[in-house]
Short mmCIF file of N, CA and C in Angstrom, two decimals:
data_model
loop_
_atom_site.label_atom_id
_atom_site.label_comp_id
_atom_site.label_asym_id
_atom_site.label_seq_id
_atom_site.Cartn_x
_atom_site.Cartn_y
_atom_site.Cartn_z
N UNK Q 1 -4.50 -6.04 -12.84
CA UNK Q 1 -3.82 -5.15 -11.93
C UNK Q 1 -3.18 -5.99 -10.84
N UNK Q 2 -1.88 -5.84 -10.63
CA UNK Q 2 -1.31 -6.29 -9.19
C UNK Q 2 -0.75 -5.48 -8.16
N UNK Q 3 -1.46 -5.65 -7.13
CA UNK Q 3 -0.90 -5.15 -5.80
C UNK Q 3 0.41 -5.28 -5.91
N UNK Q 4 0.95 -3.70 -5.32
CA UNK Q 4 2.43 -3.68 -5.37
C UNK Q 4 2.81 -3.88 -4.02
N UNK Q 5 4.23 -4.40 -3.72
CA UNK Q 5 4.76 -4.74 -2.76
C UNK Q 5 5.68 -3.58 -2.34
N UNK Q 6 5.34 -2.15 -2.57
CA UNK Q 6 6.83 -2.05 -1.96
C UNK Q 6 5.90 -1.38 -0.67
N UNK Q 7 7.43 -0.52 0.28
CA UNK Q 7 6.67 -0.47 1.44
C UNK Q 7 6.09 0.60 1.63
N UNK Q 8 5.88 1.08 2.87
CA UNK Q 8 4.71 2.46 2.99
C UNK Q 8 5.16 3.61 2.35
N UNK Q 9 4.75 4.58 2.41
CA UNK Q 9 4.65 5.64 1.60
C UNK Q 9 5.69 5.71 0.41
N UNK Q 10 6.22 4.99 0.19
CA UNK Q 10 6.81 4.25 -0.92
C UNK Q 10 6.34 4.31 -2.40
N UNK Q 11 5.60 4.94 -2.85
CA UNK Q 11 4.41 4.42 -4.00
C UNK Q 11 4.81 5.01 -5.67
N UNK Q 12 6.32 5.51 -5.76
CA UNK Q 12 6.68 5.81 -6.99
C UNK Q 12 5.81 4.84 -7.63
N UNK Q 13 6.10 3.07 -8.00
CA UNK Q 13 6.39 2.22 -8.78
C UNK Q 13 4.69 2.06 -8.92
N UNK Q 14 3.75 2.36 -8.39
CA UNK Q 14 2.14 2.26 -8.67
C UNK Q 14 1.20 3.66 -8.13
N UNK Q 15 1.92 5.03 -8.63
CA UNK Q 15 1.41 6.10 -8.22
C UNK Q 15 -0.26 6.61 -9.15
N UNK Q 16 0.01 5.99 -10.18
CA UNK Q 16 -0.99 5.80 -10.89
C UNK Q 16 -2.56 5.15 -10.53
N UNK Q 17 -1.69 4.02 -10.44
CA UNK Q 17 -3.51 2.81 -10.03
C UNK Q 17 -3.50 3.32 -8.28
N UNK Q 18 -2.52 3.89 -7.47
CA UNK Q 18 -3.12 4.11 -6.21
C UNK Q 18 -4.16 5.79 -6.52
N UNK Q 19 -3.59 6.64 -7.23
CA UNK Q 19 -4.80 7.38 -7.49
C UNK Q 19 -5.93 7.05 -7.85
N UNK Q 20 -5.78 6.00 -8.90
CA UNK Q 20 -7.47 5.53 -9.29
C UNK Q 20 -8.21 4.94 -7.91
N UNK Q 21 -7.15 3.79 -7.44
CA UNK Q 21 -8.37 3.29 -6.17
C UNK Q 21 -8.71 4.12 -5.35
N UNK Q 22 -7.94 5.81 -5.34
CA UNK Q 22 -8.31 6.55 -4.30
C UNK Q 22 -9.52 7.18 -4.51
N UNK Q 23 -9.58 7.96 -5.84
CA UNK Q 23 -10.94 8.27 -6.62
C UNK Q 23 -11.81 6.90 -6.37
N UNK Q 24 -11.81 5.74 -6.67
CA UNK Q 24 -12.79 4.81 -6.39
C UNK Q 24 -13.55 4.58 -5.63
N UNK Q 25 -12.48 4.62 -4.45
CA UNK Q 25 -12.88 4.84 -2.79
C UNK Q 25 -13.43 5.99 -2.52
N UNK Q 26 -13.49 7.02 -2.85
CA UNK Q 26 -13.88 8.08 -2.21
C UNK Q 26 -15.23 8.52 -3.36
N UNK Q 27 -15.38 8.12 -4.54
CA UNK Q 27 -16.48 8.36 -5.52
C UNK Q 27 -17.52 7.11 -5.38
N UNK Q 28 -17.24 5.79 -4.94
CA UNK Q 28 -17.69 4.73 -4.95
C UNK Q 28 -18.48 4.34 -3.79
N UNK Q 29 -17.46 4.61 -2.65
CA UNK Q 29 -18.13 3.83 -1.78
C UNK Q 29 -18.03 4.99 -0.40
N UNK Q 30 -17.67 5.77 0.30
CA UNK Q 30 -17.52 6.88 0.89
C UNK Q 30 -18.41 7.53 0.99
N UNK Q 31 -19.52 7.08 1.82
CA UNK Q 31 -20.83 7.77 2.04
C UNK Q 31 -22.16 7.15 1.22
N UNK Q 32 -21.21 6.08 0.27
CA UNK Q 32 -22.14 5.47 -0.54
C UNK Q 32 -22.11 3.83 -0.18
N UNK Q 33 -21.75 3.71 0.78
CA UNK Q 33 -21.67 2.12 1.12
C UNK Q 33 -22.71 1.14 0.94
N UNK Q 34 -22.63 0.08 -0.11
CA UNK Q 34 -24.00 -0.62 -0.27
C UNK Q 34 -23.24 -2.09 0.32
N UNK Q 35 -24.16 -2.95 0.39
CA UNK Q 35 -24.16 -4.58 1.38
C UNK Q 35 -24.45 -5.06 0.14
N UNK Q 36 -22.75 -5.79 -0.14
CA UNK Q 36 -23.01 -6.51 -1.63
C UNK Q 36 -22.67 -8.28 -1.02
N UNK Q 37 -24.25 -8.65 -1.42
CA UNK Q 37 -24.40 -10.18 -0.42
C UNK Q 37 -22.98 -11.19 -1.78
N UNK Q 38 -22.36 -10.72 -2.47
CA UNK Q 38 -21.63 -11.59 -3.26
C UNK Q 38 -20.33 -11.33 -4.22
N UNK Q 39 -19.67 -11.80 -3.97
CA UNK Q 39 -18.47 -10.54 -4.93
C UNK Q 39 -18.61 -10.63 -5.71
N UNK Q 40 -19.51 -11.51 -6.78
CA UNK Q 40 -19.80 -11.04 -8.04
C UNK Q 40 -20.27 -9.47 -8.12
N UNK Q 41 -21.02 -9.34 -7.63
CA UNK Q 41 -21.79 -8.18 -6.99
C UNK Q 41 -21.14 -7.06 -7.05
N UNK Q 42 -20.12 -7.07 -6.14
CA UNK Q 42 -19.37 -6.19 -5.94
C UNK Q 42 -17.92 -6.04 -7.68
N UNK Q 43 -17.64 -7.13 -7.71
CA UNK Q 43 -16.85 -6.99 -8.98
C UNK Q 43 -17.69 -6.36 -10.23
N UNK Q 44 -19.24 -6.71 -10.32
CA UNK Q 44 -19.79 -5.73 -11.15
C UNK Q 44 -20.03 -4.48 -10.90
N UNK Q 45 -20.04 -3.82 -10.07
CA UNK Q 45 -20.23 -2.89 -9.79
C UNK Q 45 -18.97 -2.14 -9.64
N UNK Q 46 -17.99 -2.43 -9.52
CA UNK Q 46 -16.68 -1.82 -10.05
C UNK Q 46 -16.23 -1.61 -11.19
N UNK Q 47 -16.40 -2.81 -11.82
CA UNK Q 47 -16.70 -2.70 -13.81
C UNK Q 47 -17.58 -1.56 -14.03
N UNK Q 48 -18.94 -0.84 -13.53
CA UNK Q 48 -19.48 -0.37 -14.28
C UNK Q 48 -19.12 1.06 -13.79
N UNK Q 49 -18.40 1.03 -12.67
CA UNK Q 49 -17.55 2.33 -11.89
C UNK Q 49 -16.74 2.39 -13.17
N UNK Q 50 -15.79 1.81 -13.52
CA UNK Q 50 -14.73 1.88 -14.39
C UNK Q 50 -15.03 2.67 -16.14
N UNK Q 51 -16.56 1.91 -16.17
CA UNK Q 51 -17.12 2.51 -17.25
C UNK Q 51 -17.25 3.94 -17.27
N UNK Q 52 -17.99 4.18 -16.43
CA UNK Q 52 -18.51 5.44 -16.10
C UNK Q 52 -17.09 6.24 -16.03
N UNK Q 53 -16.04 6.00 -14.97
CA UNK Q 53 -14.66 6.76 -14.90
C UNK Q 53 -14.23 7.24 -16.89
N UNK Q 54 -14.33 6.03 -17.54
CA UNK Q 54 -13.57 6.20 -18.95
C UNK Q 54 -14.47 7.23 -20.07
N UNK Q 55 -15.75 6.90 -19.93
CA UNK Q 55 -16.62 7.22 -20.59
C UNK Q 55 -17.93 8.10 -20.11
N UNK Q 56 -17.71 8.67 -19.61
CA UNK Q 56 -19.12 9.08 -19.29
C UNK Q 56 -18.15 10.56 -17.87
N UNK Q 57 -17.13 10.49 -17.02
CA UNK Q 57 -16.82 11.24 -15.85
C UNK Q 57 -16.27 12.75 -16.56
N UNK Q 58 -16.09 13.51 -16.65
CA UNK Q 58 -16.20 14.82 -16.92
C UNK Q 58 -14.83 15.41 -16.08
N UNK Q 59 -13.45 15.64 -16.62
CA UNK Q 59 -12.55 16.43 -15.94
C UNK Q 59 -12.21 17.44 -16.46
N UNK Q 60 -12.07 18.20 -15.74
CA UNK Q 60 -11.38 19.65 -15.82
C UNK Q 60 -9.87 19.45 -15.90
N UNK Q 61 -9.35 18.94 -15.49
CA UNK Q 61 -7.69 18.62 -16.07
C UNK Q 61 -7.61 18.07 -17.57
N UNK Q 62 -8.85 17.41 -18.08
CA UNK Q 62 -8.81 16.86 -19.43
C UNK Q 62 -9.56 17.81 -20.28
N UNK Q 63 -9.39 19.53 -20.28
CA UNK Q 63 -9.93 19.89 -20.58
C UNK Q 63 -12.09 20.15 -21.30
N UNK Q 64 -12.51 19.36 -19.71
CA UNK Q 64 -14.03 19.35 -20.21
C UNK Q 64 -14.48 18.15 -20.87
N UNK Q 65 -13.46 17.19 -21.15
CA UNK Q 65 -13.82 16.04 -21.83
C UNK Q 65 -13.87 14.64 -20.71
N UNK Q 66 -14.00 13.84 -21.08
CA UNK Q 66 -14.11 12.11 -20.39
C UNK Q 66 -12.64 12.05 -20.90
N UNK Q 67 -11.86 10.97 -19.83
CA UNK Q 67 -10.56 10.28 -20.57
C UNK Q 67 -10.36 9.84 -21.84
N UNK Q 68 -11.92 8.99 -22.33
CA UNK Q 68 -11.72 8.26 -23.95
C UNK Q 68 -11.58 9.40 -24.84
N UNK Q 69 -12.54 10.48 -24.40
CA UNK Q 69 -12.82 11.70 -25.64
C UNK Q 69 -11.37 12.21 -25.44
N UNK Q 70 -10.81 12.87 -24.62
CA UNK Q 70 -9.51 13.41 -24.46
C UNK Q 70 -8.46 12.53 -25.46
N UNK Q 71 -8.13 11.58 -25.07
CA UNK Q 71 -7.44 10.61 -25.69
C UNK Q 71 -7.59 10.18 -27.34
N UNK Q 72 -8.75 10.27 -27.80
CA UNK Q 72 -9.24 10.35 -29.13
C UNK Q 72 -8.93 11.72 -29.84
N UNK Q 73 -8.78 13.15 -28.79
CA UNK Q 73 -8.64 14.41 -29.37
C UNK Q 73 -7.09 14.05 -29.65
N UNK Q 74 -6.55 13.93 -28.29
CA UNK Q 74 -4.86 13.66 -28.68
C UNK Q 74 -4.71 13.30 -29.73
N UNK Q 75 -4.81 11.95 -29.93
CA UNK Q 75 -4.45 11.32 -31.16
C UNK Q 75 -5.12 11.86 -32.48
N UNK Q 76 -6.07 12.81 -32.61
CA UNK Q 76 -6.69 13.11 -34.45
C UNK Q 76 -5.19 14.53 -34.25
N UNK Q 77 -5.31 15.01 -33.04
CA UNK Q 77 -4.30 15.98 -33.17
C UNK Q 77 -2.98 16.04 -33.36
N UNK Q 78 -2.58 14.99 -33.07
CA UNK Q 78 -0.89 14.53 -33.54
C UNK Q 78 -0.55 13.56 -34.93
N UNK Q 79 -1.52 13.89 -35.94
CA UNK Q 79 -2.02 12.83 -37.19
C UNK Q 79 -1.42 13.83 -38.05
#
């Protein structure tokens, strides 16, 4: 992922990954703040955020499914 450059409220060109870090931020760490003595630390613990987001998080816009399951329905359905 790369930080986009353009300027403030600007965010056509990464409207996508700024929703995810917003869910991140606000599911992750927003009342849940832990003291990670190492950024390994912290980089694992975003990996396993990420897991959980793909596999395991539950939306109602994805009809009741996780992103992977949704995405797996799409595709047997357009076969």
């Amino acid at each position: 992922m790369n930080q986009s450059m353009s300027r403030k409220g600007k965010s056509t060109d990464n409207g996508l990954i700024a929703s995810f870090f917003g869910t991140l931020k606000r599911e992750m760490f927003f009342g849940f703040q832990q003291n990670f003595q190492l950024l390994t630390e912290l980089n694992q613990a975003i990996k396993e955020y990420i897991h959980y987001y793909n596999t395991k998080r539950i939306k109602s816009k994805l009809k009741g499914l996780t992103p992977i399951e949704y995405r797996v329905s799409v595709l047997k359905t357009s076969q």
